[in-house]
Amino acid sequence: MKLNNYVNGNWQESEQATYTAVVNPATGEEIAQVKLSTEEDVNIAVKAAKKAQQEWALVPAPERADYLYEIGSLMKERKEHLAEVLTKEMGKVIEEARGEVQEGIDMAFYMAGEGRRLVGDTVPSELQNKFAMSVRAPVGVVGLITPWNFPIAIASWKSFPAIVAGNTFLWKPATETPLMAYEMALIYEEVGLPAGVANIVFGAGSTVGTAMIEHPDVRVISFTGSTETGRHVAERGGRHLKKVSLEMGGKNAVIVMEDANIDLAVEGILWSAYGTTGQRCTACSRVIVHKDVKEEVENKLLQQMEGLTIGNGLDEKIKVGPVINKKALRKISDYIEIGKEEGAKLLAGGNVLQKEDLKDGHYFEPTLFTDVKWNSRLAQEEIFGPVISLIVVESLEEAIKVNNSVDYGLSSSIYSQDVNKIFQAQRDLDTGIVYVNAGTTGAEIHLPFGGTKGTGNGHRDSGKAALDVFTEWKSIYVDFSGTLQRAQIDNN
Ligand code: NAD
């Protein structure tokens, strides 16, 4: 199967195109070939998107929203199929793949509701016979660049607010996971989304991503990916004074206080650290534990880890799937060595799985380090794999300080039964998302998603905050006095 760009409502086939293989990380099998587009392909797509945007912006927002209701309904109808394709291309276990598709469905319906809101302010004027209000105006053509770890949810967070607000988009999915984009294009086609509103251009970040950022008619770049790439995107976009929304890496922690319900905390840690094989931007990769309960937490984690079944995520019994590719296996292995060199104690895991039935896939054992120094590389850098670093502290203040010591600020969590500690923590944890008595993952689509410091640049995906990325505020003053009224002068 060869995946070609979807532009202006058409599948763009080409004799000269080059393709790269899409590989199932659970089996090592090639499941598709995806086009490596050129700058010229981007130019063609932007031209189509720009033309379509002029008409799309004039379609009443409730009518634009009707397309989203239909898109959401088709996603719901195809949920099982979409989840299976997602597991095959990305590797996450089928239960989580269903959850991710559900997130896309929820976002479609939530943003469809915005078609009848898109709320602005109506305020009194300081002058007589004058009316004042603000409305959200579309920005134009927007560029969406997405990573492989949530191929459908993240695209939904970006594309649905973009189109309900009257923009048209170009979406560049990660080359590892283009099949979800292909499936979405089939859905756009089936619901009859007007040609040019949704355009998909496959290919490498360095060519397609760069061409999108450099193109003068792409007014917004909404990017999710690593902090390293995000910085580059911001620098290039900044030169063109583009609005660049960045959602980047994380180094998230669960804090376990001495009064916590330890069984509950252990369950939450396992789910948020080893779910999606640690490849969530919100994955728990540090456990900051009070010294009084350190041993209990370690022992219970080790006990529970024995029950983690590893393998192909299409099998319902499997709890931990593969990581995305060989490069990820190497990166995780490198961090195991770094951890050992830094003096951390390896309690479990630490190896690439070589078992006969798994050897063609990319599997890494769930891993637990303890006695990790808060300022070591193991505790500071994003690993993006199933690795927990346990750090011991003596107080809540120290726990918060350790939590905040990293360059990232996406998600944090605290387990405690003490309302004073909980409220102090939710105030002082420097992250965009805080969980109380739950792990670091599990965001819901109707609240903003994103983080501080190296995780973001002040924008948010998801929730109504996403509309701020895809709209410009327009303030409108209507003077019906029939005279010249000078604000700040005639009324003072
Ligand atoms: P990545 O930065 O390698 O790639 C992300 C996207 O950017 C891909 O589509 C890629 O092709 C593109 N890209 C690469 N180079 C580019 C360039 N020079 N110009 C423009 N685009 C370019 O990230 P990844 O490995 O796909 O994803 C994992 C990372 O994403 C992790 O760091 C993770 O924490 C982060 N992430 C963050 C969030 C969040 O909301 N904060 C969510 C999911 C993933």
Coordinates of C-alpha atoms and ligand atoms in Angstrom, one line a residue:
M1 CA 0.0 0.0 0.0
K2 CA 1.4 3.4 -1.0
L3 CA 0.3 6.5 0.9
N4 CA 0.0 9.7 -1.2
N5 CA -0.8 13.2 -0.2
Y6 CA -4.4 14.2 0.2
V7 CA -4.7 17.7 -1.2
N8 CA -7.7 19.8 -2.4
G9 CA -9.9 16.7 -1.9
N10 CA -7.7 14.5 -4.2
W11 CA -5.2 11.8 -3.7
Q12 CA -2.1 13.0 -5.4
E13 CA -0.3 10.2 -7.1
S14 CA 3.0 10.8 -8.9
E15 CA 5.4 8.7 -10.9
Q16 CA 8.5 10.4 -9.6
A17 CA 7.7 10.3 -5.9
T18 CA 10.0 8.6 -3.4
Y19 CA 8.6 6.6 -0.5
T20 CA 9.8 5.2 2.8
A21 CA 8.7 2.1 4.6
V22 CA 6.2 2.2 7.5
V23 CA 7.1 -0.6 9.9
N24 CA 4.9 -2.4 12.6
P25 CA 7.1 -2.0 15.7
A26 CA 5.7 -5.2 17.2
T27 CA 6.7 -7.4 14.3
G28 CA 9.2 -5.5 12.2
E29 CA 7.0 -6.1 9.2
E30 CA 6.5 -3.4 6.5
I31 CA 2.8 -2.4 6.5
A32 CA 2.9 0.5 4.0
Q33 CA 5.0 2.9 2.1
V34 CA 4.6 6.6 2.6
K35 CA 5.5 9.4 0.3
L36 CA 8.4 11.7 1.0
S37 CA 7.1 15.0 -0.3
T38 CA 9.0 17.9 -1.6
E39 CA 8.8 21.7 -1.1
E40 CA 6.8 21.8 -4.3
D41 CA 4.2 19.5 -2.8
V42 CA 3.9 21.8 0.1
N43 CA 3.5 24.8 -2.2
I44 CA 0.7 23.1 -4.1
A45 CA -1.1 22.2 -0.9
V46 CA -0.8 25.7 0.5
K47 CA -2.2 27.2 -2.6
A48 CA -5.3 24.9 -2.4
A49 CA -5.7 25.6 1.3
K50 CA -5.5 29.4 0.8
K51 CA -8.1 29.3 -2.0
A52 CA -10.5 27.1 0.0
Q53 CA -10.1 29.3 3.2
Q54 CA -11.7 32.3 1.6
E55 CA -15.0 30.4 1.2
W56 CA -14.7 28.3 4.3
A57 CA -14.4 31.4 6.5
L58 CA -17.8 32.6 5.2
V59 CA -19.5 29.3 6.0
P60 CA -21.4 30.0 9.3
A61 CA -19.6 28.4 12.2
P62 CA -22.6 26.1 13.2
E63 CA -22.5 24.7 9.6
R64 CA -18.7 24.2 9.8
A65 CA -19.4 22.4 13.1
D66 CA -21.9 20.0 11.3
Y67 CA -18.9 18.5 9.5
L68 CA -17.2 17.8 12.8
Y69 CA -20.3 16.0 14.1
E70 CA -20.2 13.8 11.1
I71 CA -16.5 13.3 11.3
G72 CA -16.9 12.3 15.0
S73 CA -19.8 10.0 14.2
L74 CA -17.7 8.2 11.5
M75 CA -14.8 7.9 13.8
K76 CA -17.1 6.3 16.4
E77 CA -18.5 3.9 13.8
R78 CA -14.9 2.9 12.8
K79 CA -13.5 3.0 16.3
E80 CA -12.4 -0.6 16.4
H81 CA -10.8 -0.5 12.9
L82 CA -9.0 2.7 13.7
A83 CA -7.7 1.3 17.0
E84 CA -6.3 -1.8 15.2
V85 CA -4.5 0.3 12.6
L86 CA -3.2 2.5 15.3
T87 CA -1.8 -0.4 17.2
K88 CA -0.2 -1.8 14.1
E89 CA 1.6 1.4 13.1
M90 CA 2.5 2.8 16.6
G91 CA 2.6 -0.3 18.8
K92 CA 0.5 0.8 21.8
V93 CA -1.7 -1.9 23.2
I94 CA -5.2 -2.2 21.8
E95 CA -7.0 -1.0 24.9
E96 CA -5.0 2.3 24.8
A97 CA -5.4 2.6 21.1
R98 CA -9.2 2.5 21.6
G99 CA -8.8 5.2 24.3
E100 CA -6.8 7.4 21.9
V101 CA -9.4 7.1 19.1
Q102 CA -12.0 8.0 21.8
E103 CA -10.1 11.1 22.6
G104 CA -10.3 12.1 18.9
I105 CA -14.1 11.4 18.9
D106 CA -14.5 13.5 22.1
M107 CA -12.6 16.3 20.6
A108 CA -14.7 16.3 17.4
F109 CA -17.9 16.6 19.4
Y110 CA -16.5 19.1 21.8
M111 CA -15.2 21.4 19.1
A112 CA -18.5 20.9 17.1
G113 CA -20.2 22.5 20.1
E114 CA -17.9 25.5 19.7
G115 CA -19.5 26.1 16.4
R116 CA -22.4 27.5 18.3
R117 CA -20.3 29.4 20.9
L118 CA -16.9 30.8 19.7
V119 CA -17.5 33.2 22.4
G120 CA -16.2 36.8 22.5
D121 CA -16.8 39.6 24.8
T122 CA -19.6 42.2 24.6
V123 CA -18.7 45.1 26.9
P124 CA -20.1 48.5 27.6
S125 CA -18.4 51.4 25.9
E126 CA -17.1 54.3 27.9
L127 CA -18.9 56.6 25.5
Q128 CA -22.6 57.1 24.9
N129 CA -24.3 55.6 21.8
K130 CA -21.3 53.3 21.1
F131 CA -21.2 49.5 21.1
A132 CA -18.1 47.5 21.9
M133 CA -17.4 43.8 21.3
S134 CA -14.7 41.3 20.4
V135 CA -15.0 38.3 18.0
R136 CA -12.7 35.5 17.1
A137 CA -11.6 35.7 13.5
P138 CA -9.9 32.8 11.6
V139 CA -6.2 33.2 11.0
G140 CA -6.1 31.7 7.5
V141 CA -4.0 28.6 6.5
V142 CA -2.5 26.8 9.4
G143 CA 0.3 24.2 9.5
L144 CA 0.0 21.2 11.9
I145 CA 3.1 19.1 12.6
T146 CA 2.5 16.0 14.8
P147 CA 4.6 13.2 16.4
W148 CA 4.2 9.5 16.2
N149 CA 3.2 8.7 19.8
F150 CA -0.5 10.0 19.6
P151 CA -1.1 10.0 15.8
I152 CA -4.8 10.6 16.0
A153 CA -5.5 12.4 19.3
I154 CA -2.9 15.2 18.8
A155 CA -4.1 15.8 15.2
S156 CA -7.6 16.0 16.6
W157 CA -6.6 18.5 19.2
K158 CA -5.2 20.7 16.5
S159 CA -7.3 20.2 13.4
F160 CA -10.8 20.3 14.8
P161 CA -10.4 23.8 16.5
A162 CA -8.7 25.0 13.4
I163 CA -11.5 24.2 11.1
V164 CA -14.4 25.1 13.3
A165 CA -12.8 28.5 13.6
G166 CA -12.8 29.0 9.9
N167 CA -9.2 28.1 9.0
T168 CA -8.0 25.5 6.5
F169 CA -5.0 23.3 7.3
L170 CA -2.0 21.4 6.1
W171 CA -1.1 18.5 8.3
K172 CA 2.3 16.8 8.3
P173 CA 2.1 13.6 10.3
A174 CA 5.2 11.8 11.5
T175 CA 6.6 9.4 8.9
E176 CA 6.4 6.6 11.4
T177 CA 2.6 6.8 11.7
P178 CA 1.0 8.1 8.5
L179 CA -1.8 5.5 8.4
M180 CA -4.0 7.4 10.9
A181 CA -3.7 10.4 8.7
Y182 CA -4.7 8.3 5.7
E183 CA -7.7 7.0 7.6
M184 CA -8.7 10.5 8.6
A185 CA -8.5 11.6 4.9
L186 CA -10.9 8.8 4.0
I187 CA -13.3 10.3 6.6
Y188 CA -12.9 13.9 5.4
E189 CA -13.7 12.6 1.9
E190 CA -16.7 10.6 3.0
V191 CA -18.3 13.4 5.0
G192 CA -17.8 15.7 2.0
L193 CA -15.6 18.3 3.7
P194 CA -15.1 21.0 1.0
A195 CA -12.0 20.5 -1.1
G196 CA -8.9 22.2 0.3
V197 CA -10.1 22.6 3.9
A198 CA -8.1 19.6 5.1
N199 CA -4.8 18.7 3.4
I200 CA -2.3 16.1 4.3
V201 CA 1.3 16.2 3.1
F202 CA 3.4 13.3 4.1
G203 CA 7.2 13.4 4.5
A204 CA 10.2 14.3 6.5
G205 CA 10.3 17.2 9.0
S206 CA 13.4 18.6 7.5
T207 CA 11.8 19.1 4.1
V208 CA 8.0 19.2 4.5
G209 CA 8.1 20.8 8.0
T210 CA 10.6 23.3 6.9
A211 CA 8.7 24.3 3.8
M212 CA 5.5 24.8 5.9
I213 CA 7.3 27.0 8.3
E214 CA 9.0 29.0 5.5
H215 CA 5.9 29.5 3.4
P216 CA 4.5 33.0 3.8
D217 CA 0.9 31.9 3.5
V218 CA 1.0 29.5 6.4
R219 CA 0.2 31.9 9.3
V220 CA 0.3 29.5 12.3
I221 CA 2.5 26.5 13.0
S222 CA 1.1 24.2 15.7
F223 CA 3.8 21.7 16.6
T224 CA 4.0 18.8 18.9
G225 CA 7.3 16.9 19.3
S226 CA 10.6 17.0 21.0
T227 CA 12.0 20.1 22.7
E228 CA 15.0 20.0 20.4
T229 CA 12.9 20.1 17.2
G230 CA 10.4 22.6 18.8
R231 CA 13.2 25.1 19.5
H232 CA 14.3 24.9 15.9
V233 CA 10.6 25.4 14.7
A234 CA 10.3 28.4 17.0
E235 CA 13.5 30.0 15.7
R236 CA 12.6 29.6 12.1
G237 CA 9.0 30.6 12.6
G238 CA 10.0 33.6 14.7
R239 CA 12.0 35.0 11.8
H240 CA 8.7 35.2 9.8
L241 CA 6.8 36.5 12.9
K242 CA 4.5 33.5 12.8
K243 CA 2.3 32.4 15.6
V244 CA 4.1 29.2 16.7
S245 CA 2.4 26.9 19.2
L246 CA 4.7 24.4 20.8
E247 CA 3.9 21.3 22.8
M248 CA 7.2 19.5 23.6
G249 CA 8.9 17.0 26.0
G250 CA 8.4 16.1 29.6
K251 CA 10.1 14.6 32.6
N252 CA 7.1 14.0 34.8
A253 CA 7.1 12.9 38.4
V254 CA 4.7 11.2 40.8
I255 CA 5.3 12.3 44.4
V256 CA 4.4 9.8 47.1
M257 CA 4.1 11.3 50.6
E258 CA 4.4 9.3 53.8
D259 CA 0.6 9.4 54.4
A260 CA -0.3 8.2 50.9
N261 CA -2.4 5.2 50.0
I262 CA 0.6 3.2 48.8
D263 CA -1.4 0.6 46.9
L264 CA -3.2 3.3 44.9
A265 CA 0.1 5.2 44.3
V266 CA 1.8 2.0 43.0
E267 CA -1.1 1.3 40.6
G268 CA -1.0 4.9 39.4
I269 CA 2.8 4.8 38.9
L270 CA 2.7 1.6 36.9
W271 CA 0.0 2.8 34.7
S272 CA 1.6 6.2 33.9
A273 CA 5.1 4.9 33.6
Y274 CA 4.7 1.7 31.6
G275 CA 1.5 2.5 29.8
T276 CA 2.2 3.3 26.1
T277 CA 5.6 1.8 27.0
G278 CA 6.6 5.1 28.6
Q279 CA 6.2 6.9 25.3
R280 CA 3.7 9.5 26.4
C281 CA 4.8 13.1 26.8
T282 CA 3.1 12.9 30.2
A283 CA 4.6 9.5 31.2
C284 CA 5.8 9.2 34.8
S285 CA 9.6 8.8 34.6
R286 CA 10.5 9.9 38.1
V287 CA 9.0 8.8 41.4
I288 CA 9.8 11.2 44.2
V289 CA 9.2 9.2 47.4
H290 CA 9.2 10.1 51.1
K291 CA 12.0 8.2 52.9
D292 CA 9.5 6.6 55.3
V293 CA 7.7 4.7 52.6
K294 CA 10.6 4.2 50.1
E295 CA 11.0 0.5 50.9
E296 CA 7.3 -0.2 50.7
V297 CA 6.9 1.6 47.4
E298 CA 9.9 -0.3 45.9
N299 CA 8.7 -3.7 47.1
K300 CA 5.2 -3.2 45.8
L301 CA 6.4 -1.9 42.5
L302 CA 8.7 -4.9 42.0
Q303 CA 5.8 -7.2 43.0
Q304 CA 3.4 -5.6 40.5
M305 CA 5.9 -5.4 37.7
E306 CA 6.0 -9.2 37.6
G307 CA 2.4 -9.2 36.2
L308 CA 3.3 -6.9 33.2
T309 CA 2.9 -9.0 30.1
I310 CA 5.0 -7.7 27.2
G311 CA 4.3 -8.3 23.5
N312 CA 2.2 -7.4 20.5
G313 CA -0.4 -5.0 21.6
L314 CA -3.1 -6.5 19.4
D315 CA -3.3 -9.3 21.9
E316 CA -5.8 -8.2 24.6
K317 CA -3.7 -9.8 27.4
I318 CA -0.6 -7.7 26.7
K319 CA 0.0 -4.7 29.0
V320 CA 3.2 -3.4 27.5
G321 CA 3.8 -3.1 23.8
P322 CA 7.0 -2.4 21.8
V323 CA 8.8 1.0 21.5
I324 CA 8.6 2.8 18.2
N325 CA 11.9 1.7 16.5
K326 CA 15.5 0.5 16.9
K327 CA 16.7 4.1 17.5
A328 CA 14.4 4.3 20.5
L329 CA 15.8 1.0 21.8
R330 CA 19.3 2.3 21.5
K331 CA 18.4 5.6 23.2
I332 CA 16.8 3.7 26.2
S333 CA 19.8 1.3 26.4
D334 CA 22.2 4.3 26.5
Y335 CA 20.3 5.7 29.4
I336 CA 20.5 2.4 31.3
E337 CA 24.3 2.7 31.0
I338 CA 24.3 6.3 32.0
G339 CA 22.2 5.5 35.1
K340 CA 24.6 2.7 36.2
E341 CA 27.6 5.0 35.6
E342 CA 25.9 7.7 37.7
G343 CA 25.6 5.2 40.6
A344 CA 21.9 4.6 40.5
K345 CA 20.8 1.1 41.6
L346 CA 19.1 -1.0 39.0
L347 CA 16.3 -3.0 40.7
A348 CA 14.6 -4.5 37.7
G349 CA 14.7 -4.7 33.9
G350 CA 17.3 -2.7 31.9
N351 CA 17.5 -5.0 28.8
V352 CA 16.3 -5.2 25.2
L353 CA 14.0 -8.3 25.1
Q354 CA 15.6 -11.0 22.9
K355 CA 13.0 -13.8 23.4
E356 CA 12.4 -15.8 20.2
D357 CA 8.8 -14.7 19.6
L358 CA 9.6 -11.0 20.2
K359 CA 13.0 -10.7 18.5
D360 CA 11.7 -9.0 15.3
G361 CA 9.9 -6.3 17.2
H362 CA 11.4 -3.5 19.4
Y363 CA 10.8 -4.5 23.0
F364 CA 12.4 -3.2 26.1
E365 CA 11.9 -4.5 29.7
P366 CA 10.0 -2.3 32.1
T367 CA 12.8 -0.9 34.2
L368 CA 13.2 0.4 37.8
F369 CA 16.1 2.4 39.1
T370 CA 16.3 3.5 42.7
D371 CA 18.6 5.7 44.8
V372 CA 18.7 8.1 41.8
K373 CA 20.3 11.5 42.4
W374 CA 17.8 14.3 41.6
N375 CA 20.3 16.2 39.5
S376 CA 21.7 13.2 37.5
R377 CA 21.1 12.8 33.8
L378 CA 18.8 9.9 34.5
A379 CA 16.6 12.1 36.6
Q380 CA 16.7 15.2 34.4
E381 CA 16.6 14.1 30.7
E382 CA 13.6 12.7 28.7
I383 CA 14.2 9.0 28.0
F384 CA 10.8 8.2 26.3
G385 CA 10.7 4.6 27.3
P386 CA 9.6 2.3 30.2
V387 CA 12.1 3.5 32.8
I388 CA 11.3 4.8 36.3
S389 CA 13.9 6.6 38.4
L390 CA 13.1 6.6 42.1
I391 CA 14.4 9.6 44.1
V392 CA 14.2 9.8 47.9
V393 CA 13.2 13.0 49.8
E394 CA 12.5 14.0 53.4
S395 CA 9.7 16.5 53.1
L396 CA 7.0 17.9 50.8
E397 CA 9.1 21.1 50.2
E398 CA 12.0 19.0 49.0
A399 CA 9.7 16.9 46.8
I400 CA 8.3 20.0 45.1
K401 CA 11.8 21.4 44.7
V402 CA 13.0 18.1 43.1
N403 CA 9.9 18.0 40.9
N404 CA 10.6 21.6 39.7
S405 CA 14.3 21.0 39.1
V406 CA 14.0 19.8 35.5
D407 CA 13.9 21.8 32.3
Y408 CA 10.4 20.6 31.5
G409 CA 7.0 21.4 33.1
L410 CA 4.3 19.2 31.6
S411 CA 2.6 16.9 34.2
S412 CA 3.1 16.2 37.9
S413 CA 1.2 14.1 40.5
I414 CA 1.0 13.9 44.3
Y415 CA -0.3 11.0 46.4
S416 CA -1.3 12.1 49.9
Q417 CA -4.3 12.1 52.2
D418 CA -3.5 15.4 53.7
V419 CA -5.5 18.3 52.3
N420 CA -3.0 20.9 53.3
K421 CA -0.1 19.1 51.5
I422 CA -2.3 18.6 48.4
F423 CA -3.3 22.3 48.1
Q424 CA 0.3 23.4 48.7
A425 CA 1.5 21.0 46.0
Q426 CA -1.1 22.0 43.4
R427 CA -0.1 25.6 43.9
D428 CA 3.7 25.1 43.9
L429 CA 4.2 22.4 41.3
D430 CA 5.5 24.2 38.2
T431 CA 3.8 22.1 35.5
G432 CA 0.8 22.7 33.2
I433 CA -1.0 19.7 34.5
V434 CA -1.3 18.5 38.1
Y435 CA -2.9 15.3 39.3
V436 CA -3.9 14.5 42.9
N437 CA -4.1 10.9 43.9
A438 CA -3.8 9.8 40.2
G439 CA -0.8 9.2 38.0
T440 CA 0.7 11.7 35.6
T441 CA -1.4 10.7 32.5
G442 CA -5.1 10.9 31.8
A443 CA -5.9 14.4 30.5
E444 CA -9.4 15.1 29.3
I445 CA -10.0 17.0 26.1
H446 CA -12.1 19.9 27.5
L447 CA -9.2 21.3 29.6
P448 CA -6.1 22.9 28.2
F449 CA -3.1 20.6 27.6
G450 CA 0.5 21.7 27.7
G451 CA 3.2 22.8 30.0
T452 CA 5.7 25.3 31.2
K453 CA 9.5 25.9 30.7
G454 CA 11.0 23.5 28.0
T455 CA 7.6 21.9 27.4
G456 CA 5.8 24.8 25.8
N457 CA 5.9 28.4 24.8
G458 CA 2.7 29.6 26.5
H459 CA 0.1 28.1 24.1
R460 CA -2.2 25.1 24.8
D461 CA -3.7 22.3 22.8
S462 CA -7.1 21.0 23.6
G463 CA -9.8 22.7 25.6
K464 CA -11.2 26.1 24.5
A465 CA -7.6 27.4 25.0
A466 CA -6.8 25.7 21.6
L467 CA -9.0 28.3 19.9
D468 CA -6.5 31.0 21.0
V469 CA -4.0 29.4 18.7
F470 CA -6.3 29.3 15.7
T471 CA -8.0 32.6 16.0
E472 CA -7.1 36.3 16.0
W473 CA -9.1 38.6 18.4
K474 CA -10.8 41.3 16.5
S475 CA -12.3 44.2 18.6
I476 CA -15.2 46.0 17.0
Y477 CA -16.5 49.5 18.0
V478 CA -19.8 50.7 16.5
D479 CA -20.5 54.3 17.1
F480 CA -24.1 55.2 16.5
S481 CA -24.0 58.7 17.9
G482 CA -23.6 60.4 14.5
T483 CA -20.9 62.6 16.0
L484 CA -17.2 62.4 16.4
Q485 CA -16.6 60.9 19.9
R486 CA -13.0 60.7 21.0
A487 CA -12.2 57.9 23.5
Q488 CA -10.2 59.0 26.6
I489 CA -10.7 62.6 25.6
D490 CA -14.4 63.6 25.3
N491 CA -15.4 61.6 28.3
N492 CA -12.8 63.0 30.7
Ligands
NAD1 P1 10.2 14.9 16.8 O1 10.5 16.3 17.4 O2 11.3 14.1 16.3 O3 9.1 15.0 15.6 C1 7.9 15.7 15.8 C2 7.4 16.1 14.4 O4 8.2 17.1 13.9 C3 7.4 15.0 13.3 O5 6.3 15.1 12.5 C4 8.7 15.3 12.6 O6 8.7 14.8 11.3 C5 8.7 16.8 12.6 N1 10.0 17.5 12.4 C6 11.2 16.9 12.6 N2 12.2 17.8 12.3 C7 11.6 18.9 11.9 C8 12.0 20.2 11.4 N3 13.3 20.5 11.3 N4 11.1 21.1 11.1 C9 9.8 20.8 11.2 N5 9.3 19.7 11.6 C10 10.2 18.7 12.0 O7 9.3 14.2 18.0 P2 8.8 12.7 18.0 O8 10.0 11.8 18.2 O9 8.0 12.4 16.8 O10 7.9 12.7 19.3 C11 8.3 12.5 20.6 C12 8.4 13.8 21.3 O11 7.2 14.5 21.3 C13 8.8 13.6 22.8 O12 9.7 14.6 23.2 C14 7.4 13.9 23.5 O13 7.6 14.3 24.8 C15 6.9 14.9 22.6 N6 5.4 15.0 22.8 C16 4.9 16.1 23.4 C17 3.5 16.2 23.6 C18 2.9 17.4 24.3 O14 1.7 17.7 24.1 N7 3.7 18.2 25.1 C19 2.7 15.2 23.2 C20 3.2 14.1 22.5 C21 4.6 14.0 22.3

